[in-house]
mmCIF file of C-alpha atoms in Angstrom:
data_model
loop_
_atom_site.group_PDB
_atom_site.id
_atom_site.type_symbol
_atom_site.label_atom_id
_atom_site.label_comp_id
_atom_site.label_asym_id
_atom_site.label_seq_id
_atom_site.Cartn_x
_atom_site.Cartn_y
_atom_site.Cartn_z
ATOM 1 C CA MET A 1198 -71.129 -13.063 -0.631
ATOM 2 C CA HIS A 1199 -67.684 -14.472 -1.132
ATOM 3 C CA PHE A 1200 -66.154 -11.170 -0.100
ATOM 4 C CA VAL A 1201 -68.094 -11.222 3.196
ATOM 5 C CA ALA A 1202 -66.959 -14.776 3.932
ATOM 6 C CA ILE A 1203 -63.315 -13.949 3.284
ATOM 7 C CA TRP A 1204 -63.550 -10.863 5.476
ATOM 8 C CA PHE A 1205 -65.111 -12.921 8.262
ATOM 9 C CA PHE A 1206 -62.345 -15.543 8.263
ATOM 10 C CA VAL A 1207 -59.596 -12.860 8.207
ATOM 11 C CA MET A 1208 -61.112 -11.044 11.186
ATOM 12 C CA LEU A 1209 -61.488 -14.327 13.060
ATOM 13 C CA GLU A 1210 -57.813 -15.155 12.471
ATOM 14 C CA LEU A 1211 -56.679 -11.734 13.680
ATOM 15 C CA MET A 1212 -58.828 -11.969 16.795
ATOM 16 C CA SER A 1213 -57.515 -15.435 17.624
ATOM 17 C CA THR A 1214 -53.919 -14.258 17.213
ATOM 18 C CA HIS A 1215 -54.573 -11.219 19.379
ATOM 19 C CA ILE A 1216 -56.142 -13.386 22.068
ATOM 20 C CA CYS A 1217 -53.121 -15.814 22.071
ATOM 21 C CA ASN A 1218 -50.579 -12.986 22.253
ATOM 22 C CA SER A 1219 -52.624 -11.363 24.974
ATOM 23 C CA LYS A 1220 -52.535 -14.541 27.014
ATOM 24 C CA LEU A 1221 -48.801 -15.009 26.561
ATOM 25 C CA THR A 1222 -48.069 -11.397 27.435
ATOM 26 C CA THR A 1223 -50.332 -11.568 30.459
ATOM 27 C CA GLY A 1224 -48.707 -14.763 31.629
ATOM 28 C CA LEU A 1225 -45.221 -13.299 31.253
ATOM 29 C CA LYS A 1226 -46.258 -10.175 33.116
ATOM 30 C CA ASP A 1227 -47.710 -12.265 35.889
ATOM 31 C CA LEU A 1228 -44.519 -14.310 36.071
ATOM 32 C CA LEU A 1229 -42.283 -11.241 36.252
ATOM 33 C CA TYR A 1230 -44.586 -9.621 38.819
ATOM 34 C CA GLU A 1231 -44.564 -12.763 40.935
ATOM 35 C CA LYS A 1232 -40.787 -13.162 40.902
ATOM 36 C CA PHE A 1233 -39.571 -9.570 41.138
ATOM 37 C CA THR A 1234 -42.352 -7.905 43.130
ATOM 38 C CA VAL A 1235 -44.194 -10.466 45.224
ATOM 39 C CA GLU A 1236 -41.237 -12.713 46.013
ATOM 40 C CA GLY A 1237 -38.848 -9.743 45.948
ATOM 41 C CA TYR A 1238 -36.036 -11.161 43.829
ATOM 42 C CA ASP A 1239 -32.772 -9.436 44.769
ATOM 43 C CA LYS A 1240 -29.853 -9.700 42.339
ATOM 44 C CA ARG A 1241 -27.418 -8.875 45.146
ATOM 45 C CA ILE A 1242 -28.050 -12.244 46.799
ATOM 46 C CA ARG A 1243 -26.351 -15.381 45.576
ATOM 47 C CA PRO A 1244 -29.172 -17.505 44.072
ATOM 48 C CA VAL A 1245 -29.060 -20.564 46.336
ATOM 49 C CA LEU A 1246 -31.735 -21.565 48.836
ATOM 50 C CA HIS A 1247 -29.166 -21.685 51.644
ATOM 51 C CA GLN A 1248 -26.160 -19.367 51.627
ATOM 52 C CA GLY A 1249 -23.966 -22.151 52.931
ATOM 53 C CA LEU A 1250 -24.412 -24.078 49.707
ATOM 54 C CA THR A 1251 -22.077 -23.855 46.723
ATOM 55 C CA LEU A 1252 -23.293 -22.632 43.351
ATOM 56 C CA ASP A 1253 -21.854 -24.635 40.468
ATOM 57 C CA LEU A 1254 -20.942 -22.642 37.364
ATOM 58 C CA ASP A 1255 -20.413 -24.345 34.013
ATOM 59 C CA ILE A 1256 -18.103 -22.402 31.647
ATOM 60 C CA SER A 1257 -17.152 -23.294 28.108
ATOM 61 C CA LEU A 1258 -15.504 -21.246 25.379
ATOM 62 C CA ARG A 1259 -16.730 -21.000 21.807
ATOM 63 C CA PHE A 1260 -13.485 -19.973 20.164
ATOM 64 C CA SER A 1261 -13.786 -17.970 16.933
ATOM 65 C CA GLY A 1262 -10.162 -17.263 16.003
ATOM 66 C CA ILE A 1263 -6.792 -15.658 16.687
ATOM 67 C CA ASN A 1264 -6.792 -11.957 15.966
ATOM 68 C CA SER A 1265 -3.069 -11.403 16.528
ATOM 69 C CA LEU A 1266 -0.061 -12.319 18.627
ATOM 70 C CA ASP A 1267 2.172 -9.324 19.298
ATOM 71 C CA GLU A 1268 5.622 -10.771 19.979
ATOM 72 C CA VAL A 1269 7.089 -7.407 20.992
ATOM 73 C CA LYS A 1270 4.438 -6.616 23.637
ATOM 74 C CA GLY A 1271 3.548 -10.218 24.438
ATOM 75 C CA VAL A 1272 -0.185 -9.745 23.813
ATOM 76 C CA PHE A 1273 -2.356 -12.652 22.639
ATOM 77 C CA THR A 1274 -5.583 -11.314 21.117
ATOM 78 C CA THR A 1275 -8.453 -13.706 20.406
ATOM 79 C CA SER A 1276 -12.197 -13.539 20.016
ATOM 80 C CA GLY A 1277 -15.106 -15.769 20.921
ATOM 81 C CA PHE A 1278 -17.984 -16.034 23.334
ATOM 82 C CA LEU A 1279 -18.430 -17.801 26.637
ATOM 83 C CA ALA A 1280 -21.278 -20.197 27.367
ATOM 84 C CA LEU A 1281 -22.123 -19.948 31.074
ATOM 85 C CA GLU A 1282 -24.754 -22.049 32.824
ATOM 86 C CA TRP A 1283 -25.942 -22.044 36.424
ATOM 87 C CA TYR A 1284 -29.126 -22.687 38.369
ATOM 88 C CA ASP A 1285 -30.939 -19.775 39.981
ATOM 89 C CA SER A 1286 -33.102 -21.231 42.720
ATOM 90 C CA TYR A 1287 -35.256 -18.089 42.873
ATOM 91 C CA LEU A 1288 -36.158 -18.105 39.168
ATOM 92 C CA SER A 1289 -37.973 -21.442 38.771
ATOM 93 C CA TRP A 1290 -41.673 -21.800 38.147
ATOM 94 C CA ASP A 1291 -44.430 -24.149 37.073
ATOM 95 C CA PRO A 1292 -45.228 -23.505 33.385
ATOM 96 C CA GLU A 1293 -48.848 -24.602 33.854
ATOM 97 C CA LEU A 1294 -49.474 -21.669 36.191
ATOM 98 C CA TYR A 1295 -48.208 -19.149 33.647
ATOM 99 C CA GLU A 1296 -49.826 -20.202 30.379
ATOM 100 C CA ASN A 1297 -47.145 -22.834 29.608
ATOM 101 C CA ILE A 1298 -44.271 -20.348 29.502
ATOM 102 C CA THR A 1299 -41.086 -22.432 29.709
ATOM 103 C CA GLU A 1300 -38.455 -19.731 29.281
ATOM 104 C CA MET A 1301 -37.994 -15.994 29.264
ATOM 105 C CA TYR A 1302 -35.352 -13.463 28.228
ATOM 106 C CA LEU A 1303 -34.075 -10.905 30.726
ATOM 107 C CA PRO A 1304 -31.372 -8.212 30.528
ATOM 108 C CA GLN A 1305 -28.179 -9.510 32.082
ATOM 109 C CA ASN A 1306 -28.099 -6.763 34.714
ATOM 110 C CA GLU A 1307 -31.593 -7.611 35.993
ATOM 111 C CA ILE A 1308 -30.555 -10.837 37.719
ATOM 112 C CA TRP A 1309 -27.585 -12.171 39.670
ATOM 113 C CA LYS A 1310 -24.654 -13.204 37.527
ATOM 114 C CA PRO A 1311 -21.117 -14.339 38.443
ATOM 115 C CA ASP A 1312 -18.387 -11.676 38.648
ATOM 116 C CA LEU A 1313 -16.259 -13.411 36.043
ATOM 117 C CA VAL A 1314 -13.112 -11.562 34.938
ATOM 118 C CA LEU A 1315 -10.091 -12.204 32.741
ATOM 119 C CA LYS A 1316 -7.280 -12.958 35.201
ATOM 120 C CA ASN A 1317 -4.310 -12.679 32.833
ATOM 121 C CA GLY A 1318 -5.730 -9.797 30.841
ATOM 122 C CA PHE A 1319 -3.423 -7.207 29.336
ATOM 123 C CA LYS A 1320 -5.754 -4.330 30.178
ATOM 124 C CA SER A 1321 -7.766 -3.456 33.274
ATOM 125 C CA PHE A 1322 -10.609 -5.663 34.480
ATOM 126 C CA SER A 1323 -13.928 -5.181 32.740
ATOM 127 C CA GLU A 1324 -17.339 -6.765 33.037
ATOM 128 C CA MET A 1325 -18.198 -9.564 30.659
ATOM 129 C CA GLY A 1326 -20.974 -8.839 28.236
ATOM 130 C CA GLY A 1327 -22.758 -5.498 28.186
ATOM 131 C CA PRO A 1328 -26.032 -3.800 29.121
ATOM 132 C CA PHE A 1329 -27.646 -4.898 25.855
ATOM 133 C CA TYR A 1330 -26.994 -8.616 26.485
ATOM 134 C CA TYR A 1331 -29.867 -10.859 27.501
ATOM 135 C CA VAL A 1332 -29.852 -14.089 29.467
ATOM 136 C CA ILE A 1333 -32.174 -17.028 28.931
ATOM 137 C CA VAL A 1334 -33.972 -18.266 32.035
ATOM 138 C CA GLU A 1335 -35.722 -21.626 31.851
ATOM 139 C CA HIS A 1336 -38.544 -22.745 34.115
ATOM 140 C CA THR A 1337 -36.189 -25.178 35.888
ATOM 141 C CA GLY A 1338 -34.075 -22.238 37.068
ATOM 142 C CA LEU A 1339 -31.311 -22.887 34.519
ATOM 143 C CA VAL A 1340 -29.736 -19.600 33.374
ATOM 144 C CA LEU A 1341 -27.870 -19.395 30.055
ATOM 145 C CA TRP A 1342 -25.535 -16.455 29.426
ATOM 146 C CA TRP A 1343 -23.489 -16.069 26.225
ATOM 147 C CA PRO A 1344 -21.287 -12.955 26.423
ATOM 148 C CA PHE A 1345 -19.052 -12.267 23.427
ATOM 149 C CA HIS A 1346 -15.585 -10.934 24.230
ATOM 150 C CA VAL A 1347 -12.286 -9.987 22.599
ATOM 151 C CA PHE A 1348 -9.662 -11.481 24.902
ATOM 152 C CA GLU A 1349 -6.339 -9.630 25.229
ATOM 153 C CA THR A 1350 -4.125 -11.778 27.424
ATOM 154 C CA LYS A 1351 -0.477 -11.809 28.354
ATOM 155 C CA CYS A 1352 1.671 -14.428 26.664
ATOM 156 C CA LEU A 1353 5.304 -15.222 27.416
ATOM 157 C CA ILE A 1354 7.133 -15.331 24.082
ATOM 158 C CA ASP A 1355 10.104 -17.627 23.456
ATOM 159 C CA ILE A 1356 11.932 -16.395 20.333
ATOM 160 C CA THR A 1357 14.829 -18.866 20.393
ATOM 161 C CA TYR A 1358 13.781 -20.682 17.227
ATOM 162 C CA PHE A 1359 12.147 -17.772 15.398
ATOM 163 C CA PRO A 1360 10.619 -18.075 12.790
ATOM 164 C CA PHE A 1361 10.146 -21.801 13.458
ATOM 165 C CA ASP A 1362 9.027 -21.165 17.023
ATOM 166 C CA ARG A 1363 6.148 -22.592 19.012
ATOM 167 C CA GLN A 1364 4.273 -20.623 21.642
ATOM 168 C CA THR A 1365 1.878 -21.558 24.429
ATOM 169 C CA CYS A 1366 -0.720 -18.944 25.364
ATOM 170 C CA ASN A 1367 -3.509 -19.105 27.917
ATOM 171 C CA ILE A 1368 -6.882 -17.501 28.582
ATOM 172 C CA THR A 1369 -7.558 -17.653 32.326
ATOM 173 C CA LEU A 1370 -10.950 -16.730 33.781
ATOM 174 C CA THR A 1371 -11.637 -16.489 37.493
ATOM 175 C CA ILE A 1372 -14.381 -15.552 39.938
ATOM 176 C CA TRP A 1373 -13.057 -12.333 41.417
ATOM 177 C CA THR A 1374 -15.059 -11.879 44.652
ATOM 178 C CA HIS A 1375 -16.582 -15.201 45.681
ATOM 179 C CA SER A 1376 -14.493 -18.037 47.041
ATOM 180 C CA ILE A 1377 -14.518 -21.547 45.689
ATOM 181 C CA TYR A 1378 -16.956 -22.537 48.459
ATOM 182 C CA GLU A 1379 -19.475 -19.983 47.214
ATOM 183 C CA VAL A 1380 -19.088 -20.186 43.418
ATOM 184 C CA ASN A 1381 -17.323 -23.190 41.970
ATOM 185 C CA ILE A 1382 -16.368 -23.473 38.306
ATOM 186 C CA SER A 1383 -17.079 -27.044 37.291
ATOM 187 C CA ASP A 1384 -15.236 -28.998 34.616
ATOM 188 C CA SER A 1385 -17.422 -28.531 31.574
ATOM 189 C CA TYR A 1386 -17.904 -31.375 29.147
ATOM 190 C CA ASP A 1387 -17.878 -28.986 26.181
ATOM 191 C CA GLY A 1388 -14.893 -27.061 27.532
ATOM 192 C CA LEU A 1389 -13.369 -25.591 24.396
ATOM 193 C CA ASP A 1390 -15.185 -25.588 21.104
ATOM 194 C CA PHE A 1391 -14.071 -24.024 17.811
ATOM 195 C CA TYR A 1392 -17.261 -22.254 16.831
ATOM 196 C CA GLU A 1393 -17.087 -20.762 13.331
ATOM 197 C CA TYR A 1394 -13.309 -20.799 13.651
ATOM 198 C CA ILE A 1395 -11.378 -18.709 11.124
ATOM 199 C CA PRO A 1396 -7.720 -19.820 10.651
ATOM 200 C CA ASN A 1397 -4.994 -17.248 11.184
ATOM 201 C CA SER A 1398 -2.499 -16.503 8.389
ATOM 202 C CA VAL A 1399 0.503 -16.399 10.752
ATOM 203 C CA TRP A 1400 -0.266 -18.886 13.532
ATOM 204 C CA ALA A 1401 -1.648 -22.427 13.477
ATOM 205 C CA ILE A 1402 -3.186 -24.108 16.525
ATOM 206 C CA ASP A 1403 -1.491 -27.466 17.025
ATOM 207 C CA SER A 1404 -3.510 -28.444 20.095
ATOM 208 C CA SER A 1405 -5.746 -26.939 22.760
ATOM 209 C CA SER A 1406 -7.037 -27.886 26.183
ATOM 210 C CA HIS A 1407 -8.920 -26.541 29.188
ATOM 211 C CA HIS A 1408 -8.229 -27.037 32.867
ATOM 212 C CA VAL A 1409 -10.098 -26.072 36.032
ATOM 213 C CA ASN A 1410 -7.796 -25.005 38.875
ATOM 214 C CA THR A 1411 -9.109 -25.088 42.432
ATOM 215 C CA GLY A 1412 -5.876 -25.505 44.341
ATOM 216 C CA SER A 1413 -5.421 -21.871 45.424
ATOM 217 C CA GLY A 1414 -8.851 -21.482 47.005
ATOM 218 C CA GLU A 1415 -10.009 -19.549 43.971
ATOM 219 C CA SER A 1416 -12.127 -21.004 41.247
ATOM 220 C CA GLU A 1417 -10.618 -20.459 37.812
ATOM 221 C CA VAL A 1418 -10.539 -22.095 34.405
ATOM 222 C CA THR A 1419 -7.669 -21.924 31.911
ATOM 223 C CA PHE A 1420 -7.928 -22.457 28.165
ATOM 224 C CA THR A 1421 -4.532 -23.347 26.686
ATOM 225 C CA PHE A 1422 -3.495 -22.963 23.049
ATOM 226 C CA ASN A 1423 -0.321 -24.497 21.630
ATOM 227 C CA LEU A 1424 0.637 -22.451 18.588
ATOM 228 C CA SER A 1425 3.176 -22.888 15.806
ATOM 229 C CA ARG A 1426 4.233 -20.106 13.477
ATOM 230 C CA LYS A 1427 3.753 -20.450 9.732
ATOM 231 C CA PRO A 1428 7.291 -19.641 8.508
ATOM 232 C CA GLY A 1429 6.666 -19.247 4.764
ATOM 233 C CA PHE A 1430 6.695 -15.432 4.768
ATOM 234 C CA TYR A 1431 9.879 -15.223 6.846
ATOM 235 C CA ILE A 1432 11.684 -17.850 4.777
ATOM 236 C CA LEU A 1433 11.144 -15.888 1.562
ATOM 237 C CA ASN A 1434 11.644 -12.392 2.939
ATOM 238 C CA LEU A 1435 14.212 -12.882 5.693
ATOM 239 C CA ILE A 1436 16.048 -16.196 5.851
ATOM 240 C CA LEU A 1437 16.853 -16.683 2.150
ATOM 241 C CA PRO A 1438 18.170 -13.101 1.676
ATOM 242 C CA ILE A 1439 20.350 -13.506 4.778
ATOM 243 C CA LEU A 1440 21.757 -16.815 3.502
ATOM 244 C CA PHE A 1441 22.431 -15.289 0.075
ATOM 245 C CA LEU A 1442 24.196 -12.339 1.697
ATOM 246 C CA GLY A 1443 26.320 -14.793 3.651
ATOM 247 C CA LYS A 1444 27.552 -16.310 0.400
ATOM 248 C CA LEU A 1445 28.088 -12.869 -1.146
ATOM 249 C CA ASN A 1446 30.275 -12.122 1.841
ATOM 250 C CA LEU A 1447 32.774 -14.599 0.425
ATOM 251 C CA VAL A 1448 32.600 -13.265 -3.120
ATOM 252 C CA VAL A 1449 34.898 -10.437 -2.032
ATOM 253 C CA PHE A 1450 37.786 -12.934 -2.230
ATOM 254 C CA LEU A 1451 37.014 -13.546 -5.909
ATOM 255 C CA ILE A 1452 37.589 -9.887 -6.721
ATOM 256 C CA PRO A 1453 41.228 -9.073 -7.596
ATOM 257 C CA THR A 1454 43.065 -7.064 -4.996
ATOM 258 C CA GLN A 1455 44.079 -4.536 -7.622
ATOM 259 C CA SER A 1456 40.428 -3.605 -8.083
ATOM 260 C CA GLU A 1457 39.304 -0.517 -6.197
ATOM 261 C CA GLU A 1458 35.861 -2.044 -5.572
ATOM 262 C CA LYS A 1459 37.029 -4.808 -3.272
ATOM 263 C CA VAL A 1460 36.915 -2.804 -0.041
ATOM 264 C CA ALA A 1461 33.694 -1.032 -1.043
ATOM 265 C CA PHE A 1462 32.016 -4.364 -1.815
ATOM 266 C CA SER A 1463 32.935 -5.850 1.579
ATOM 267 C CA VAL A 1464 31.710 -2.718 3.403
ATOM 268 C CA THR A 1465 28.387 -2.856 1.513
ATOM 269 C CA ILE A 1466 27.782 -6.488 2.504
ATOM 270 C CA PHE A 1467 28.650 -5.680 6.116
ATOM 271 C CA LEU A 1468 26.131 -2.828 6.185
ATOM 272 C CA SER A 1469 23.467 -5.079 4.611
ATOM 273 C CA PHE A 1470 23.794 -7.496 7.527
ATOM 274 C CA ALA A 1471 23.484 -4.578 9.932
ATOM 275 C CA VAL A 1472 20.236 -3.519 8.214
ATOM 276 C CA PHE A 1473 18.761 -7.038 8.485
ATOM 277 C CA LEU A 1474 19.755 -7.184 12.141
ATOM 278 C CA ASN A 1475 17.923 -3.915 12.752
ATOM 279 C CA VAL A 1476 14.812 -5.214 10.934
ATOM 280 C CA LEU A 1477 14.844 -8.431 12.955
ATOM 281 C CA ASP A 1478 15.395 -6.549 16.200
ATOM 282 C CA SER A 1479 12.276 -4.439 15.596
ATOM 283 C CA SER A 1480 10.174 -7.600 15.126
ATOM 284 C CA LEU A 1481 11.230 -9.353 18.329
ATOM 285 C CA PRO A 1482 10.602 -8.525 21.992
ATOM 286 C CA LYS A 1483 13.243 -6.650 23.950
ATOM 287 C CA ASN A 1484 14.088 -9.179 26.637
ATOM 288 C CA SER A 1485 17.040 -11.218 27.804
ATOM 289 C CA ASP A 1486 15.141 -14.387 28.654
ATOM 290 C CA SER A 1487 15.793 -15.909 25.238
ATOM 291 C CA THR A 1488 17.933 -15.108 22.211
ATOM 292 C CA SER A 1489 16.914 -15.853 18.674
ATOM 293 C CA LEU A 1490 19.227 -18.210 16.805
ATOM 294 C CA LEU A 1491 18.618 -16.111 13.716
ATOM 295 C CA CYS A 1492 19.946 -13.055 15.555
ATOM 296 C CA LEU A 1493 22.923 -15.114 16.652
ATOM 297 C CA TYR A 1494 23.552 -16.098 13.029
ATOM 298 C CA LEU A 1495 23.453 -12.450 11.962
ATOM 299 C CA VAL A 1496 25.935 -11.517 14.693
ATOM 300 C CA LEU A 1497 28.253 -14.301 13.532
ATOM 301 C CA GLU A 1498 27.963 -13.078 9.937
ATOM 302 C CA LEU A 1499 28.763 -9.557 11.097
ATOM 303 C CA THR A 1500 31.816 -10.945 12.877
ATOM 304 C CA ILE A 1501 32.878 -12.726 9.694
ATOM 305 C CA GLY A 1502 32.306 -9.458 7.838
ATOM 306 C CA VAL A 1503 34.675 -7.654 10.203
ATOM 307 C CA VAL A 1504 37.303 -10.358 9.654
ATOM 308 C CA ILE A 1505 36.850 -10.021 5.874
ATOM 309 C CA LEU A 1506 37.264 -6.246 6.086
ATOM 310 C CA VAL A 1507 40.499 -6.648 8.048
ATOM 311 C CA ILE A 1508 41.842 -9.241 5.595
ATOM 312 C CA THR A 1509 40.875 -7.055 2.622
ATOM 313 C CA ALA A 1510 42.603 -4.035 4.121
ATOM 314 C CA ILE A 1511 45.769 -6.105 4.649
ATOM 315 C CA GLN A 1512 45.598 -7.366 1.061
ATOM 316 C CA VAL A 1513 45.323 -3.838 -0.324
ATOM 317 C CA ARG A 1514 48.330 -2.905 1.801
ATOM 318 C CA PHE A 1515 50.312 -5.841 0.422
ATOM 319 C CA CYS A 1516 49.265 -5.150 -3.155
ATOM 320 C CA HIS A 1517 50.741 -1.635 -3.040
ATOM 321 C CA ARG A 1518 53.931 -2.670 -1.293
ATOM 322 C CA ASN A 1519 57.290 -2.130 -2.978
ATOM 323 C CA PRO A 1520 58.308 -5.289 -4.902
ATOM 324 C CA SER A 1521 61.845 -4.904 -3.620
ATOM 325 C CA ILE A 1522 60.738 -5.785 -0.081
ATOM 326 C CA PRO A 1523 61.345 -9.514 0.407
ATOM 327 C CA PHE A 1524 58.910 -12.003 1.929
ATOM 328 C CA ASN A 1525 59.340 -13.134 5.519
ATOM 329 C CA SER A 1526 58.840 -16.711 6.727
ATOM 330 C CA PHE A 1527 55.120 -16.202 7.398
ATOM 331 C CA HIS A 1528 54.499 -14.983 3.861
ATOM 332 C CA ARG A 1529 56.297 -18.024 2.435
ATOM 333 C CA LYS A 1530 54.171 -20.354 4.594
ATOM 334 C CA LEU A 1531 51.007 -18.763 3.202
ATOM 335 C CA LEU A 1532 52.233 -19.352 -0.349
ATOM 336 C CA ARG A 1533 53.096 -23.001 0.394
ATOM 337 C CA LEU A 1534 49.739 -23.563 2.122
ATOM 338 C CA SER A 1535 47.817 -22.115 -0.811
ATOM 339 C CA ARG A 1536 49.500 -24.647 -3.144
ATOM 340 C CA TRP A 1537 47.835 -27.468 -1.198
ATOM 341 C CA PHE A 1538 44.517 -26.518 -2.708
ATOM 342 C CA LYS A 1539 43.935 -27.969 -6.138
ATOM 343 C CA CYS A 1540 42.522 -24.749 -7.555
ATOM 344 C CA CYS A 1541 45.664 -22.868 -6.525
ATOM 345 C CA LYS A 1542 48.240 -25.186 -8.088
ATOM 346 C CA GLY A 1543 47.586 -24.297 -11.687
ATOM 347 C CA HIS A 1544 47.413 -20.601 -10.830
ATOM 348 C CA SER A 1545 50.787 -20.791 -9.052
ATOM 349 C CA ILE A 1546 52.443 -22.465 -12.041
ATOM 350 C CA ASP A 1547 51.088 -19.844 -14.416
ATOM 351 C CA ASN A 1548 52.312 -17.126 -12.132
ATOM 352 C CA GLU A 1549 55.832 -18.618 -11.985
ATOM 353 C CA ASN A 1550 55.956 -18.930 -15.798
ATOM 354 C CA GLU A 1551 54.908 -15.307 -16.110
ATOM 355 C CA VAL A 1552 57.657 -14.249 -13.688
ATOM 356 C CA THR A 1553 60.228 -16.282 -15.655
ATOM 357 C CA LYS A 1554 59.241 -14.407 -18.807
ATOM 358 C CA LEU A 1555 59.627 -11.128 -16.984
ATOM 359 C CA GLU A 1556 63.140 -12.116 -15.929
ATOM 360 C CA ASN A 1557 64.181 -12.518 -19.571
ATOM 361 C CA ILE A 1558 63.097 -9.002 -20.576
ATOM 362 C CA LYS A 1559 66.074 -6.790 -21.464
ATOM 363 C CA ASN A 1560 66.421 -3.253 -20.352
ATOM 364 C CA PRO A 1561 67.091 -0.455 -22.891
ATOM 365 C CA GLU A 1562 70.884 -0.917 -22.506
ATOM 366 C CA GLY A 1563 70.691 -4.569 -23.606
ATOM 367 C CA ALA A 1564 71.495 -6.135 -20.228
ATOM 368 C CA ILE A 1565 69.261 -8.766 -18.734
ATOM 369 C CA GLU A 1566 67.839 -7.438 -15.456
ATOM 370 C CA PRO A 1567 65.360 -9.331 -13.347
ATOM 371 C CA ILE A 1568 62.301 -7.201 -12.728
ATOM 372 C CA SER A 1569 60.648 -9.443 -10.144
ATOM 373 C CA SER A 1570 60.975 -12.880 -8.593
ATOM 374 C CA PRO A 1571 58.517 -15.356 -7.103
ATOM 375 C CA GLU A 1572 59.665 -14.468 -3.572
ATOM 376 C CA THR A 1573 58.723 -10.819 -3.924
ATOM 377 C CA ASP A 1574 55.491 -11.062 -5.970
ATOM 378 C CA TRP A 1575 53.030 -9.440 -3.547
ATOM 379 C CA THR A 1576 50.160 -9.935 -5.998
ATOM 380 C CA ALA A 1577 50.693 -13.695 -5.822
ATOM 381 C CA LEU A 1578 50.610 -13.458 -2.017
ATOM 382 C CA CYS A 1579 47.284 -11.582 -2.162
ATOM 383 C CA THR A 1580 45.887 -14.291 -4.442
ATOM 384 C CA ALA A 1581 47.036 -16.967 -1.985
ATOM 385 C CA ILE A 1582 45.297 -15.115 0.862
ATOM 386 C CA ASP A 1583 42.102 -14.936 -1.235
ATOM 387 C CA ILE A 1584 42.120 -18.688 -1.787
ATOM 388 C CA LEU A 1585 42.888 -19.596 1.820
ATOM 389 C CA ALA A 1586 40.346 -17.162 3.274
ATOM 390 C CA PHE A 1587 37.606 -18.215 0.829
ATOM 391 C CA GLN A 1588 38.003 -21.916 1.615
ATOM 392 C CA THR A 1589 38.305 -21.408 5.386
ATOM 393 C CA LEU A 1590 35.352 -19.030 5.784
ATOM 394 C CA LEU A 1591 33.193 -21.175 3.472
ATOM 395 C CA VAL A 1592 33.697 -24.173 5.751
ATOM 396 C CA ILE A 1593 32.978 -22.029 8.821
ATOM 397 C CA GLN A 1594 29.758 -20.700 7.285
ATOM 398 C CA LEU A 1595 28.537 -24.161 6.337
ATOM 399 C CA LEU A 1596 29.249 -25.433 9.853
ATOM 400 C CA ILE A 1597 27.351 -22.533 11.416
ATOM 401 C CA VAL A 1598 24.319 -23.059 9.176
ATOM 402 C CA ALA A 1599 24.353 -26.826 9.780
ATOM 403 C CA ILE A 1600 24.639 -26.505 13.576
ATOM 404 C CA LEU A 1601 21.900 -23.877 13.858
ATOM 405 C CA GLY A 1602 19.635 -25.761 11.444
ATOM 406 C CA ILE A 1603 19.990 -29.076 13.257
ATOM 407 C CA THR A 1604 19.476 -27.395 16.641
ATOM 408 C CA THR A 1605 16.284 -25.706 15.436
ATOM 409 C CA TYR A 1606 14.930 -28.934 13.903
ATOM 410 C CA VAL A 1607 15.632 -31.031 16.999
ATOM 411 C CA LYS A 1608 14.698 -28.629 19.785
ATOM 412 C CA ARG A 1609 11.523 -27.097 18.353
#
C-alpha cells in the first residue's frame, strides 16, 4: 500500500513538471513565431520605430588584466569583456500573453547588433563576440550583449626614463558604419570596471578613465590606462651591474703600469659596456622619437672607456721609455699637479727617497754614478697620471649619475 502511494506521488510530480515545461516551451515558441515569422523581424534593419531616430548604445568594459606590453612593437594586449545595452523596439512583448516569459536567450547573429570594432587595433578588424555567443532579450526590448575579447591595440611608447617610465595606452571602440545620428554611444555610468582583475608582474595601473568622443561625427568610446613599470627586475639585472662596471672602469688606474694586464683589463670593461648596450637595444623600440637616459649613460661610459684606453696606452708607452730622455714642461706640470692630492704626497716623497738611494749606489769601478733622477722617472709620471685620471673621471661619473638620477626622479 505504501509502495503504491509513493509511486502515485512520484508520477504526479513528473506529470506536473512536464506540464510546466510544456507550457514554457510552448510560450517561447509562440513568442519566437510571433516576432520572427508573423511580424517578420529583420536583423538588417536598425531596431527603432522610426529610422530618423537615434539608437542609444551603452558600452562599459569589464577589464580582466594586462596580458603584455610589447615596447619594441608598441602593442598593448589586454583582456576583458564588453557590456553592451540597447533597446530593440521590435523585440518587446507582454509577458502575460506568453506564459509570463520575461526574457529569452538568442544567438547573437539572429538579431540586429551594432557593428562595433576596435579602432586602434594592431591587427585587422574583426567582429566582436562569435557565433556561439548569446544575447539576453528582456520583455521591455532591452538587449544585453557581453562579448569577451582580447584587445591588441597600438600604444606609443616613451622610453626616455626606462625602466622608471610611465606609459599611457588606450582602447578605442567605434561604430564603423552608422553615423552618430543613427547609433550614439552614450556615456555609461559603469564605464570601466575591474572585473576579476589579475595584476601584471611588470606593469601597474596608476589610474584609468573612459571618455566618449562625438566631435568627429563618429561615435566612439576610449578607455585610457595610465601605467607605470615595476623596476625591481631591471634594477637588479641591469642598472646595478652597469653602475658596478662604471666603477670597475676606474680600477684600471689602480693597476701598476708595469703590469701586462692593465690594457687587457680596460679592454674587457669596454667590451662589457658594449654587451649591455646591445642587450638594452634589443629590449627597446627602434625609433628616434625618444632616447633612453640609460642608453645615454651607457654611451657616456663607453666614451669614458675609450678615454681610459687612450690614457692607458700612453702610460704603457711612457713606462717603456728610455730613462735618459728628460721630461718636458708638460710632464713636470703633471707631476706638480699630482702632488696637490693628499694621497699622492706621501707616494711622491717615498719615490724621491728611493731615487736618492739609487743615486748613492756605486758602480763596479767604485765611482758614484747616478742611475736615475726625479726628473726622468717615467714610472713616477705614470703613477701621477693614474692619480689624476682616477680622481677626475670619478668626479665626472658621479656628476653623470647624479644628473641623470635627478632628471629621472623629477620628470617621470
